[in-house]
Each structure stands twice: as C-alpha cells, then as structure tokens.
Coordinates of C-alpha atoms in Angstrom, one line a residue:
X103 CA 68.5 91.0 -28.6
X104 CA 72.0 90.9 -27.2
X105 CA 74.0 94.0 -26.4
X106 CA 76.8 95.0 -28.9
X107 CA 80.4 94.6 -27.8
X108 CA 82.6 97.6 -27.2
X109 CA 84.5 96.8 -30.4
X110 CA 81.3 96.7 -32.4
X111 CA 80.2 100.0 -30.9
X112 CA 83.4 101.8 -31.7
X113 CA 83.3 100.6 -35.3
X114 CA 79.6 101.5 -35.7
X115 CA 80.0 104.9 -34.1
X116 CA 82.4 105.9 -36.8
X117 CA 79.5 105.3 -39.2
X118 CA 77.1 107.2 -37.0
X119 CA 75.6 104.1 -35.6
X120 CA 75.2 103.9 -31.8
X121 CA 74.0 100.3 -31.5
X122 CA 74.0 97.2 -33.7
X123 CA 70.6 95.8 -33.0
X124 CA 68.9 93.5 -35.5
X125 CA 65.4 92.1 -35.8
X126 CA 63.3 94.8 -34.1
X127 CA 59.6 94.0 -34.3
X128 CA 57.4 96.3 -36.4
X129 CA 55.3 98.6 -34.2
X130 CA 53.4 100.5 -36.9
X131 CA 50.1 100.2 -35.1
X132 CA 51.5 102.3 -32.2
X133 CA 51.0 105.3 -34.5
X134 CA 47.7 104.2 -36.1
X135 CA 44.6 106.5 -35.9
X136 CA 41.8 105.4 -33.6
X137 CA 38.3 106.5 -32.8
X138 CA 37.4 108.3 -29.6
X139 CA 35.4 106.5 -26.9
X140 CA 33.5 109.4 -25.3
X141 CA 31.3 107.2 -23.1
X142 CA 32.9 105.2 -20.3
X143 CA 33.3 101.5 -21.0
X144 CA 34.2 98.7 -18.6
X145 CA 37.6 97.0 -18.6
X146 CA 38.6 93.4 -17.9
X147 CA 40.4 93.1 -14.6
X148 CA 43.2 90.6 -14.1
X149 CA 44.8 90.3 -10.7
X150 CA 43.9 93.0 -8.2
X151 CA 43.6 96.8 -8.5
X152 CA 44.1 98.0 -4.9
X153 CA 40.9 99.5 -3.5
X154 CA 42.6 102.4 -2.0
X155 CA 43.3 103.8 -5.5
X156 CA 40.5 106.3 -6.2
X157 CA 40.7 108.8 -9.0
X158 CA 41.3 109.4 -12.7
X159 CA 44.5 108.4 -14.4
X160 CA 44.7 110.9 -17.2
X161 CA 46.8 110.5 -20.4
X162 CA 47.6 112.6 -23.4
X163 CA 49.1 111.9 -26.8
X164 CA 48.4 111.9 -30.5
X165 CA 45.5 109.8 -31.7
X166 CA 44.8 110.8 -35.3
X167 CA 47.5 110.8 -37.9
X168 CA 45.5 111.4 -41.1
X169 CA 42.9 114.0 -42.0
X170 CA 41.1 113.1 -45.2
X171 CA 43.8 112.2 -47.7
X172 CA 46.4 114.2 -45.9
X173 CA 48.9 112.5 -43.5
X174 CA 50.9 114.0 -40.7
X175 CA 54.6 113.6 -41.1
X176 CA 55.8 113.6 -37.4
X177 CA 54.7 111.6 -34.3
X178 CA 54.4 115.0 -32.5
X179 CA 51.8 116.2 -35.1
X180 CA 48.9 113.8 -34.5
X181 CA 45.7 115.2 -33.2
X182 CA 45.5 115.2 -29.4
X183 CA 43.5 112.4 -27.9
X184 CA 42.7 112.6 -24.1
X185 CA 42.3 109.4 -22.1
X186 CA 40.8 108.7 -18.7
X187 CA 41.1 105.5 -16.6
X188 CA 38.6 106.0 -13.8
X189 CA 39.6 103.8 -10.8
X190 CA 37.3 103.1 -7.8
X191 CA 36.7 100.2 -5.6
X192 CA 39.1 97.9 -7.5
X193 CA 37.3 98.5 -10.8
X194 CA 38.3 100.6 -13.9
X195 CA 36.4 102.2 -16.7
X196 CA 37.9 103.9 -19.8
X197 CA 36.9 106.8 -22.0
X198 CA 38.7 109.1 -24.5
X199 CA 37.9 112.3 -26.4
X200 CA 39.7 114.2 -29.1
X201 CA 40.6 117.6 -27.8
X202 CA 38.2 120.2 -29.2
X203 CA 41.0 122.5 -30.4
X204 CA 40.6 125.0 -33.2
X205 CA 43.0 123.0 -35.4
X206 CA 41.1 119.8 -34.9
X207 CA 37.8 121.5 -35.7
X208 CA 39.2 123.2 -38.8
X209 CA 40.9 120.1 -40.1
X210 CA 37.8 118.0 -39.6
X211 CA 35.5 120.6 -41.3
X212 CA 37.8 120.8 -44.3
X213 CA 38.8 117.2 -44.4
X214 CA 42.4 118.2 -44.9
X215 CA 45.3 119.5 -42.8
X216 CA 44.8 123.3 -42.6
X217 CA 47.1 124.1 -39.6
X218 CA 50.8 123.4 -39.8
X219 CA 52.4 121.3 -37.1
X220 CA 55.9 120.5 -36.0
X221 CA 56.8 118.3 -39.0
X222 CA 53.8 118.9 -41.3
X223 CA 53.0 121.9 -43.5
X224 CA 49.3 122.8 -44.0
X225 CA 48.0 122.0 -47.4
X226 CA 46.9 125.0 -49.6
X227 CA 43.2 125.4 -50.1
X228 CA 42.3 123.6 -53.3
X229 CA 39.3 125.9 -53.8
X230 CA 41.7 128.9 -54.2
X231 CA 43.1 129.8 -57.6
X232 CA 46.8 129.3 -58.3
X233 CA 47.7 132.9 -57.5
X234 CA 45.9 132.8 -54.1
X235 CA 47.6 129.5 -53.3
X236 CA 51.0 131.0 -54.2
X237 CA 50.4 134.1 -52.0
X238 CA 49.4 131.8 -49.1
X239 CA 53.0 130.5 -49.0
X240 CA 54.2 133.9 -47.8
X241 CA 52.0 133.9 -44.7
X242 CA 53.8 133.4 -41.4
X243 CA 53.0 130.1 -39.7
X244 CA 50.3 130.3 -37.1
X245 CA 50.8 128.5 -33.8
X246 CA 48.9 125.3 -33.4
X247 CA 46.6 124.7 -30.4
X248 CA 47.0 120.9 -30.8
X249 CA 47.8 120.3 -27.1
X250 CA 48.9 116.6 -27.3
X251 CA 51.8 116.4 -24.9
X252 CA 50.7 116.4 -21.2
X253 CA 48.1 117.2 -18.5
X254 CA 49.2 120.0 -16.2
X255 CA 47.5 122.0 -13.4
X256 CA 47.4 125.7 -12.7
X257 CA 45.5 127.1 -9.7
X258 CA 43.8 123.7 -9.2
X259 CA 42.5 123.5 -12.7
X260 CA 43.5 120.9 -15.3
X261 CA 44.9 121.8 -18.7
X262 CA 46.3 120.0 -21.6
X263 CA 49.4 121.6 -23.2
X264 CA 52.0 121.5 -25.8
X265 CA 54.9 123.9 -26.6
X266 CA 53.0 126.8 -28.2
X267 CA 51.2 129.7 -26.5
X268 CA 47.9 127.8 -26.3
X269 CA 46.6 125.5 -23.6
X270 CA 43.1 124.1 -23.1
X271 CA 41.3 123.9 -19.8
X272 CA 39.8 120.4 -19.5
X273 CA 37.2 118.8 -17.2
X274 CA 39.1 115.7 -15.8
X275 CA 35.7 113.9 -15.2
X276 CA 34.2 114.3 -18.6
X277 CA 37.4 115.1 -20.7
X278 CA 35.4 117.9 -22.3
X279 CA 37.3 120.9 -23.6
X280 CA 36.2 123.9 -21.6
X281 CA 38.3 126.8 -22.7
X282 CA 41.3 127.8 -24.9
X283 CA 43.9 129.8 -23.0
X284 CA 46.5 132.0 -24.7
X285 CA 49.7 132.7 -22.6
X286 CA 50.4 135.8 -24.6
X287 CA 47.2 137.4 -23.3
X288 CA 48.7 137.5 -19.8
X289 CA 52.5 137.8 -20.3
X290 CA 54.8 138.6 -23.2
X291 CA 55.7 135.1 -24.2
X292 CA 55.2 133.2 -27.4
X293 CA 54.8 129.8 -25.8
X294 CA 55.5 127.7 -22.7
X295 CA 56.7 124.2 -22.0
X296 CA 54.4 121.3 -21.3
X297 CA 56.3 120.5 -18.1
X298 CA 55.8 123.1 -15.4
X299 CA 57.1 122.6 -11.9
X300 CA 55.0 123.3 -8.8
X301 CA 56.1 124.3 -5.3
X302 CA 54.5 122.8 -2.2
X303 CA 52.2 125.9 -1.8
X304 CA 50.9 125.4 -5.4
X305 CA 53.0 128.2 -7.0
X306 CA 53.8 127.0 -10.5
X307 CA 56.9 127.8 -12.6
X308 CA 57.3 127.4 -16.4
X309 CA 59.4 128.7 -19.2
X310 CA 58.6 130.4 -22.5
X311 CA 60.3 132.3 -25.3
X312 CA 59.7 135.8 -26.6
X313 CA 61.0 137.3 -29.8
X314 CA 61.8 140.9 -30.6
X315 CA 64.1 143.0 -32.8
X316 CA 66.9 142.3 -30.2
X317 CA 66.5 138.5 -30.7
X318 CA 65.2 135.6 -28.8
X319 CA 64.7 135.7 -25.1
X320 CA 64.1 132.9 -22.6
X321 CA 61.6 133.8 -19.9
X322 CA 61.0 132.2 -16.5
X323 CA 57.3 132.3 -15.7
X324 CA 55.5 132.2 -12.3
X325 CA 51.8 131.5 -11.8
X326 CA 50.2 132.1 -8.4
X327 CA 48.9 129.1 -6.5
X328 CA 45.2 130.2 -6.2
X329 CA 42.7 132.2 -8.1
X330 CA 42.6 135.9 -7.3
X331 CA 38.8 135.6 -7.1
X332 CA 38.1 132.1 -5.8
X333 CA 34.4 132.2 -6.7
X334 CA 35.3 132.9 -10.3
X335 CA 35.6 129.5 -12.1
X336 CA 36.5 131.3 -15.4
X337 CA 39.8 132.6 -14.1
X338 CA 42.8 131.1 -15.8
X339 CA 46.4 132.6 -15.8
X340 CA 45.6 135.9 -14.3
X341 CA 48.5 137.0 -12.1
X342 CA 51.1 135.3 -14.1
X343 CA 54.4 137.2 -14.2
X344 CA 57.8 136.9 -15.9
X345 CA 60.4 136.3 -13.1
X346 CA 63.5 136.6 -15.2
X347 CA 64.4 137.0 -18.9
X348 CA 67.6 135.5 -20.3
X349 CA 68.9 136.6 -23.7
X350 CA 69.8 133.7 -26.1
X351 CA 73.5 133.3 -26.7
X352 CA 72.7 133.3 -30.5
X353 CA 69.9 135.8 -31.0
X354 CA 68.6 134.3 -34.2
X355 CA 69.1 130.6 -33.2
X356 CA 67.8 130.0 -29.7
X357 CA 68.0 126.6 -28.1
X358 CA 65.1 124.2 -28.1
X359 CA 64.0 123.1 -24.6
X360 CA 61.3 120.6 -23.6
X361 CA 61.5 121.2 -19.9
X362 CA 63.7 122.6 -17.1
X363 CA 64.9 121.8 -13.6
X364 CA 63.9 123.3 -10.3
X365 CA 65.2 123.2 -6.8
X366 CA 63.9 124.8 -3.7
X367 CA 65.4 128.2 -4.5
X368 CA 66.4 128.0 -8.1
X369 CA 65.1 127.4 -11.6
X370 CA 67.7 125.8 -13.8
X371 CA 67.4 126.5 -17.5
X372 CA 69.5 124.2 -19.7
X373 CA 70.6 126.0 -22.9
X374 CA 71.5 123.0 -25.0
X375 CA 72.9 122.7 -28.5
X376 CA 69.6 121.7 -30.1
X377 CA 69.0 124.9 -31.9
X378 CA 66.1 126.6 -33.7
X379 CA 66.9 128.5 -36.9
X380 CA 64.2 131.2 -36.7
X381 CA 64.7 132.3 -40.3
X382 CA 64.1 128.7 -41.5
X383 CA 61.1 128.4 -39.3
X384 CA 59.4 131.6 -40.4
X385 CA 60.0 130.8 -44.1
X386 CA 59.0 127.2 -43.7
X387 CA 55.7 127.6 -45.4
X388 CA 57.2 129.4 -48.3
X389 CA 59.7 126.5 -48.7
X390 CA 57.2 123.8 -48.0
X391 CA 59.0 122.7 -44.9
X392 CA 57.7 122.1 -41.3
X393 CA 59.1 123.6 -38.1
X394 CA 61.3 120.5 -37.7
X395 CA 63.3 121.6 -40.7
X396 CA 64.6 124.5 -38.6
X397 CA 65.6 122.4 -35.6
X398 CA 69.1 121.1 -35.7
X399 CA 71.9 119.7 -33.5
X400 CA 75.2 121.6 -33.2
X401 CA 77.8 119.4 -31.4
X402 CA 80.4 122.2 -31.5
X403 CA 78.5 124.1 -28.8
X404 CA 78.7 123.6 -25.1
X405 CA 75.7 123.1 -22.9
X406 CA 75.0 126.0 -20.4
X407 CA 73.2 125.7 -17.1
X408 CA 71.6 129.1 -16.0
X409 CA 70.5 129.5 -12.4
X410 CA 67.7 131.9 -11.6
X411 CA 66.8 132.7 -8.0
X412 CA 63.0 132.1 -7.6
X413 CA 62.5 134.7 -4.9
X414 CA 64.5 137.6 -6.4
X415 CA 64.4 136.8 -10.1
X416 CA 68.1 137.4 -10.3
X417 CA 70.2 135.5 -12.8
X418 CA 73.3 134.0 -11.2
X419 CA 76.3 135.6 -12.8
X420 CA 78.2 132.3 -12.9
X421 CA 77.4 130.1 -15.9
X422 CA 77.9 126.3 -15.6
X423 CA 79.1 124.7 -18.8
X424 CA 79.2 121.1 -19.9
X425 CA 80.0 119.3 -23.1
X426 CA 77.3 119.1 -25.7
X427 CA 74.3 117.1 -24.5
X428 CA 70.6 116.9 -25.2
X429 CA 68.0 116.5 -22.5
X430 CA 64.2 116.3 -22.7
X431 CA 63.3 115.4 -19.2
X432 CA 65.0 116.2 -15.8
X433 CA 64.5 113.8 -12.9
X434 CA 65.0 116.0 -9.8
X435 CA 67.2 118.8 -8.3
X436 CA 67.9 119.9 -4.8
X437 CA 70.3 122.0 -2.7
X438 CA 72.6 120.5 -0.1
X439 CA 75.8 121.6 1.6
X440 CA 76.4 124.5 -0.7
X441 CA 75.7 122.6 -3.9
X442 CA 72.8 122.2 -6.3
X443 CA 72.5 118.6 -7.4
X444 CA 70.7 118.0 -10.7
X445 CA 69.7 114.7 -12.1
X446 CA 68.5 114.4 -15.7
X447 CA 68.1 112.0 -18.6
X448 CA 70.6 113.0 -21.3
X449 CA 72.3 111.9 -24.5
X450 CA 75.5 112.9 -26.3
X451 CA 73.6 113.6 -29.5
X452 CA 70.5 115.7 -30.1
X453 CA 69.3 114.5 -33.5
X454 CA 66.6 112.1 -32.2
X455 CA 63.8 114.7 -32.3
X456 CA 63.9 114.6 -36.1
X457 CA 64.0 110.8 -36.3
X458 CA 60.4 110.3 -35.0
X459 CA 58.8 110.8 -38.3
X460 CA 55.6 108.7 -38.7
X461 CA 57.1 106.9 -41.7
X462 CA 60.1 105.9 -39.6
X463 CA 57.9 104.5 -36.8
X464 CA 56.0 102.4 -39.4
X465 CA 59.1 100.8 -40.9
X466 CA 60.0 97.2 -40.5
X467 CA 63.0 94.9 -41.0
X468 CA 66.4 96.4 -41.7
X469 CA 64.9 99.9 -42.4
X470 CA 63.5 99.9 -38.8
X471 CA 66.8 98.6 -37.4
X472 CA 68.7 101.4 -39.2
X473 CA 66.5 104.1 -37.6
X474 CA 67.0 102.8 -34.1
X475 CA 70.7 102.2 -34.5
X476 CA 71.4 105.7 -35.6
X477 CA 69.7 107.2 -32.5
X478 CA 71.9 108.0 -29.5
X479 CA 70.7 106.3 -26.3
X480 CA 69.6 108.4 -23.2
X481 CA 70.9 107.7 -19.7
X482 CA 70.4 109.2 -16.2
X483 CA 73.2 111.5 -15.2
X484 CA 74.0 113.8 -12.2
X485 CA 75.6 117.2 -12.2
X486 CA 76.8 118.9 -9.0
X487 CA 76.9 122.7 -9.3
X488 CA 78.8 124.6 -6.5
X489 CA 76.7 127.6 -5.4
X490 CA 79.4 129.6 -3.6
X491 CA 81.6 130.6 -6.5
X492 CA 83.1 134.1 -6.3
X493 CA 86.3 136.0 -7.2
X494 CA 88.3 134.2 -4.5
X495 CA 87.3 130.7 -5.8
X496 CA 90.5 129.1 -7.3
X497 CA 90.6 128.1 -10.9
X498 CA 91.7 124.7 -12.1
X499 CA 90.6 122.5 -9.2
X500 CA 87.5 120.4 -8.7
X501 CA 85.0 122.3 -6.5
X502 CA 82.8 119.2 -6.0
X503 CA 83.8 118.1 -2.5
X504 CA 80.9 115.7 -2.0
X505 CA 82.5 112.4 -1.0
X506 CA 79.8 110.3 -2.7
X507 CA 80.1 111.9 -6.1
X508 CA 82.4 111.5 -9.1
X509 CA 81.0 114.5 -10.9
X510 CA 83.4 117.5 -11.3
X511 CA 83.0 121.3 -11.3
X512 CA 86.0 123.3 -12.2
X513 CA 86.2 127.1 -12.4
X514 CA 87.9 128.1 -15.7
X515 CA 87.2 131.8 -15.8
X516 CA 85.7 134.6 -13.6
X517 CA 82.1 133.6 -14.3
X518 CA 82.5 130.1 -15.8
X519 CA 82.5 126.7 -14.2
X520 CA 83.0 123.6 -16.4
X521 CA 81.1 120.5 -15.2
X522 CA 81.3 116.8 -15.9
X523 CA 78.6 114.4 -14.9
X524 CA 78.5 111.1 -13.1
X525 CA 76.4 108.2 -14.3
X526 CA 73.4 107.2 -12.3
X527 CA 73.6 103.7 -13.7
X528 CA 76.1 100.9 -14.5
X529 CA 76.8 99.0 -17.7
X530 CA 73.7 96.8 -17.2
X531 CA 71.4 99.6 -18.2
X532 CA 72.9 99.5 -21.8
X533 CA 71.1 96.2 -22.2
X534 CA 67.8 98.0 -21.8
X535 CA 68.5 100.8 -24.2
X536 CA 69.0 103.5 -21.6
X537 CA 66.1 105.2 -19.8
X538 CA 63.6 107.9 -20.5
X539 CA 60.2 109.3 -19.2
X540 CA 61.6 109.6 -15.6
X541 CA 59.1 110.0 -12.7
X542 CA 59.5 110.3 -8.9
X543 CA 57.3 110.6 -5.8
X544 CA 56.9 114.2 -6.9
X545 CA 54.5 115.4 -4.1
X546 CA 57.0 114.6 -1.3
X547 CA 60.4 114.5 -2.9
X548 CA 60.5 117.1 -5.7
X549 CA 63.3 119.6 -4.9
X550 CA 64.5 117.3 -2.1
X551 CA 67.1 114.5 -1.7
X552 CA 65.4 111.3 -2.9
X553 CA 66.2 107.7 -3.5
X554 CA 64.0 106.2 -6.2
X555 CA 62.9 107.1 -9.7
X556 CA 61.1 105.2 -12.4
X557 CA 61.3 105.2 -16.2
X558 CA 61.0 103.3 -19.5
X559 CA 63.8 101.3 -21.0
X560 CA 64.2 101.9 -24.7
X561 CA 65.2 98.8 -26.7
X562 CA 62.9 100.1 -29.4
X563 CA 61.8 103.5 -30.7
X564 CA 59.4 103.6 -27.8
X565 CA 59.6 102.2 -24.2
X566 CA 59.6 98.4 -24.0
X567 CA 60.4 97.9 -20.3
X568 CA 59.6 99.6 -17.0
X569 CA 62.6 100.3 -14.7
X570 CA 62.9 101.3 -11.0
X571 CA 66.2 103.0 -10.1
X572 CA 67.5 102.8 -6.6
X573 CA 70.1 105.6 -6.0
X574 CA 71.3 104.1 -2.8
X575 CA 74.5 102.6 -4.1
X576 CA 73.3 103.7 -7.6
X577 CA 71.8 100.4 -8.4
X578 CA 68.9 99.4 -10.5
X579 CA 66.0 97.6 -8.8
X580 CA 63.6 96.1 -11.4
X581 CA 61.4 93.2 -12.0
X582 CA 61.7 91.0 -15.0
X583 CA 58.5 89.4 -16.2
X584 CA 58.7 87.2 -19.2
X585 CA 55.9 84.8 -20.3
X586 CA 54.2 85.6 -17.0
X587 CA 57.1 83.9 -15.0
X588 CA 59.1 86.0 -12.5
X589 CA 62.8 85.6 -12.1
X590 CA 65.5 87.7 -10.6
X591 CA 68.8 88.7 -12.3
X592 CA 71.8 89.7 -10.3
X593 CA 71.2 93.3 -9.1
X594 CA 68.5 93.7 -11.7
X595 CA 64.8 93.3 -11.7
X596 CA 62.9 94.6 -14.8
X597 CA 59.3 94.6 -15.8
X598 CA 59.1 93.4 -19.4
X599 CA 57.0 91.2 -21.6
X600 CA 57.6 90.4 -25.4
X601 CA 55.4 92.4 -27.6
X602 CA 54.3 94.9 -24.9
X603 CA 55.2 98.5 -24.8
X604 CA 54.7 100.4 -21.5
X605 CA 54.4 104.1 -21.5
X606 CA 55.6 106.7 -18.9
X607 CA 55.3 105.2 -15.4
X608 CA 53.4 107.4 -12.9
X609 CA 53.8 107.0 -9.2
X610 CA 50.7 107.2 -7.0
X611 CA 51.5 107.2 -3.2
X612 CA 49.5 105.1 -0.7
X613 CA 47.5 107.5 1.5
X614 CA 49.4 108.1 4.7
X615 CA 52.6 106.5 3.4
X616 CA 55.8 107.0 5.4
X617 CA 58.2 105.5 2.9
X618 CA 59.3 107.0 -0.4
X619 CA 58.3 104.1 -2.6
X620 CA 55.1 103.1 -0.7
X621 CA 52.4 103.2 -3.4
X622 CA 51.9 102.0 -6.9
X623 CA 53.2 102.6 -10.4
X624 CA 50.7 102.9 -13.2
X625 CA 51.5 102.7 -16.9
X626 CA 49.4 102.2 -20.0
X627 CA 50.8 99.2 -21.9
X628 CA 50.3 99.2 -25.7
X629 CA 49.9 95.9 -27.6
X630 CA 50.5 96.8 -31.3
X631 CA 50.5 93.2 -32.5
X632 CA 47.3 92.2 -30.7
X633 CA 44.0 93.9 -31.4
X634 CA 42.0 95.7 -28.7
X635 CA 44.1 94.5 -25.8
X636 CA 45.8 97.6 -24.4
X637 CA 45.8 97.6 -20.7
X638 CA 46.4 99.8 -17.6
X639 CA 49.2 98.1 -15.6
X640 CA 49.4 98.6 -11.8
X641 CA 52.7 97.6 -10.1
X642 CA 53.6 97.6 -6.4
X643 CA 56.1 100.5 -6.4
X644 CA 58.2 98.9 -3.6
X645 CA 58.6 95.4 -5.0
X646 CA 57.8 96.3 -8.6
X647 CA 55.6 93.2 -8.8
X648 CA 52.5 93.3 -10.9
X649 CA 49.3 93.7 -8.8
X650 CA 46.8 93.9 -11.6
X651 CA 45.8 95.1 -15.0
X652 CA 42.7 96.5 -16.6
X653 CA 42.4 95.5 -20.3
X654 CA 40.6 97.9 -22.6
X655 CA 38.5 96.5 -25.5
X656 CA 39.6 99.3 -27.9
X657 CA 42.9 100.3 -29.5
X658 CA 45.0 103.1 -28.0
X659 CA 48.1 104.7 -29.6
X660 CA 51.3 105.1 -27.6
X661 CA 51.0 108.4 -25.7
X662 CA 53.4 110.9 -24.1
X663 CA 52.6 112.1 -20.6
X664 CA 49.9 111.9 -17.9
X665 CA 49.0 112.4 -14.3
X666 CA 46.8 111.0 -11.6
X667 CA 43.8 113.1 -10.4
X668 CA 43.0 111.7 -7.0
X669 CA 39.5 111.7 -5.7
X670 CA 40.5 110.0 -2.4
X671 CA 38.5 111.3 0.6
X672 CA 38.6 108.3 2.8
X673 CA 41.2 107.2 5.4
X674 CA 44.1 105.0 4.6
X675 CA 43.1 101.5 3.7
X676 CA 45.3 98.4 3.6
X677 CA 45.9 97.2 0.1
X678 CA 46.6 93.6 1.0
X679 CA 45.6 91.3 3.8
X680 CA 48.6 89.6 5.5

C-alpha cells in the first residue's frame, strides 16, 4: 500500500476521508470467538528465547463475541479472556481462561446476553410476558464487570480491569478469578480507568468519575503501596482516597477518558472533546441503544489539561488549553527546568471509538477500506506546559523557552495558557499509519526524561507493525522484516511481515541493565489468515532484531493490554555468547 499524496489527502478530507488506502486484507478472524485453554500447553520455539527471561507474560482482551444466538456489537464488548505465556529456561507454555465475572456466568447460564456492554444492549428475558419485558426497558443500566482491558497491580496483587467500578483479583500463576472488587465500596466513584500509574514506592494513582445532583465530577484516586495488614491476603483497596475532585465543564456531558498522564509531582487530567451524554446513556435501555450511542465527538470544544499536585491535592489554577484532540494513551511526562513535558498519542478527531463495531472489523473489500479511510490517524506529540505562570507572566508571547522544542505555550488570560504541540515523528511515520499502544521502560523512566518508546503502526484497523522511536533527534529506529529477510531503510527500521498483526509491545529489562533499551520487547502476533499459528514474539529492544518466537497451537483473538510478571530471582545472565 503506497501512502496518499498531499493533494489526494486534501480532497479526501473534504469528504471526511483521512487516507486513500485500497485493498486491505480481511481480518475477521481477529474478532472470532475461541475456546479457553485452562491447562498449560507447550509452544514451538523458533530462534532463541533468552534464558534470563523468567516470568509470566500476561495479556487481556475479548475472547467471546457471541452468547447463544446473541452477538456483541462492539469490539470492547467481548467476554474477557486472560492469557498467560509462562517463560523459563528458554521455553514457553501457554494457557488461557475466561474471566469468572458475574456477567460471563449469567450470560453462559442463560445462553443469551443478559448484561449490557459498551455497544450492546442486553436482550429482554423471553420467559417474561410482554408487559414485564416492556417494564424492563425502564431499568437503569447496570455496570458490567467484564474486565477485558488490562492487567494492573495494586499493593502487589494482580487485577484485571475495565472502565466500570468493578475489577477482579486474579492469580497470575493459574489465571483463576479470585475476587470481585467494587471501587465504590471504598471511595465515592462510579468507576476507574484501566490504566493507573505507579510511583517508585508503589503508591498508585488512578481516575474515576462520580455523579451527583450537581453534575459529573472527575476524581483523582490514590491507593497506598502496601496492605495495611500485610498478613491479610484478602485486603484489596482499603486505604484508597480521593486526592482531588474536578467538576466537569459541562455537568451533564463529561468528557470520556481512557487514561491520564503523571509526572513526579503532578497528575495531568486531559479533558478532551469526546463527550458522554449522560441522559442518552441512562435512557439507552429504554431506547434500545448501547452506551456507545451516548459517546460523541464535539470538534468545537478545546482540549483542557488540568494539573493536580499529588502531594497537596491542589488543582492548579492555570488551565492549559489546546485545539480539539483525542487521546487514549499517554507515553510519558516529566518536569524539567520549570516545565512539565508531556508526550502522548493523539489524533485530530475522536470518532474512532464508535468505528470499532464487530461488523466493521469483519468487513472485506471496499467496505473495509471505507471504514479505515474514514478514521483519523494517531501520532505521537509533545506538549510543554510552563509551571511558573502567575499574574506577572506576560500575555501574547511563547513561554516555552526550551531550545530543543517547537511546541508553544502562550498565556491568553489570567488563568489560561493556550498550547500547541510539536510532532515526535517525521513524515515517514505516515506510511505506517501513525502509532498507538505506546510503551516505555516504565520501571526506570516513567516520570523521567527518556529516549525510547515502542508502539504499533496502524496500516489496518489493528496494529500491523512494531515500531521503536528514538527521541534523540526525534528519529524512528525500527527493523523491517519481510519474507524473513532483513533490510534497512534510510533512518527507518520496522518490524513487519505480511499477514501478521502484532499487539501492544511490552518492554522487559535485562536484569542489571544500565542502558535504557537494554532488554527485550514482547508482543503477541496474531495470524488471522493462518489457523492455530499465533505466536509470542521476542525482539532485542536495542537492535529490534528478532530473537525468537513461541508458536501457540490454538487460535487467539487480538487483545488490548498486558504486563510482564517477573519471577526472576537469579543474578544477571548473559543472553548471548560473543
């Protein structure tokens, strides 16, 4: 697929097309239901899996898209399937289990969808009479506990989460569902994101909404690093507190957010123009519409960055504004020389969330091309926020004095600074469809200046390449692998292979590493056009060359997020003999 010319893009944008790609391959099996594999099975190793890697690579995502004769409408709705790649001594085993959630149990027992999800409305009970089914339409939608987004940790325990008020504690060794945990039992929130941030001491921050007669409120949450009673394994979120509450600009239409940014001293909440119409959401069942029907993009609104001091809980009086953008995942943020530098993956349009209907992902031919071409691409960007803005700060001039930055920050009113971003890429990234699912060496470089991040290129509805970004000189450093032959493009090296779709890359550091990119990248690569050949890919993070892969003899759907649960207890080993 060749990239469109600027002339073609301008013409297509007038018709709400962002690209002009043709001939996308069908990937319908990426959203096909699979069976769980609760007992560990062996994988076929090609190349070498470094022996120093010891632990469980955990992944989460939807794995069941039909219940009886009912079908889920949205990719986000599929029943959570948890995956484990156990790595030890250069060998890999695989197992998977469906999350033992209440909604999975109820759906299975009734052989139909009985709990509404993001894009799917629960089916009325056919055993009820017409009047009972009619009245059921007036019931408020119940929050789903289908935690199919990510694996997260609180107080050393592993949980799977989504964006409702429910999480589940999970055993990372067996993948068994241990306990359902409700955020609202500990603090006054009606949900939390699936992307918390953790300080070096283990203190964890998250965000969640609450709703009252005064409207919607965004809450910054803090969870202590350890259990209050260490000998009590049953403890979960005890000690969680709300650090700060921020009223929504529009009380009846709060912004949707999937994650947030965090530096050493600040939480950065991004109030973006993806809005949630609460009236539409609470009346969705009556109207036969899912939650997604109440989520919309309003390009007339500006994006607002709110800064909250983590120690004091005080909301910074200055609000940083930017043009309308949408962001699902932030890359990193840190403070330096009186500025907060924030890197994120962003797009100029926020409609994509409603494009990931299952029927869209199963399309082929021109219909599939049309879905892709009407979705705005996502690119890495940097904002630089000045932290010392006060009454004496002059208006109308760029406050960003960093010599290596083209981002701007201009005071326009007493408590308002308008910001423009700088691109963390060049035009070459357009050929790879932008970048999403960013990951860094989190343990050592989160909230600190960093050089490298990794992500997926999106020349399809899901990732089809793996990319390494080198921010020194803001260049990309990737490896291109096609038909198993390695070649180098000018300033570009990309991992790719026709028909293969890698998921989120996760960085695992070499024990005792002294360099930022010393370790490996792991990604689960889906093969929708080849049966039972999905594999775990391991790349050298420094060179981005393939070290090995572990092929799984069962089918796996494309997932969302994961983490590496290290069981390393031995001293540093050399991964290769020179």
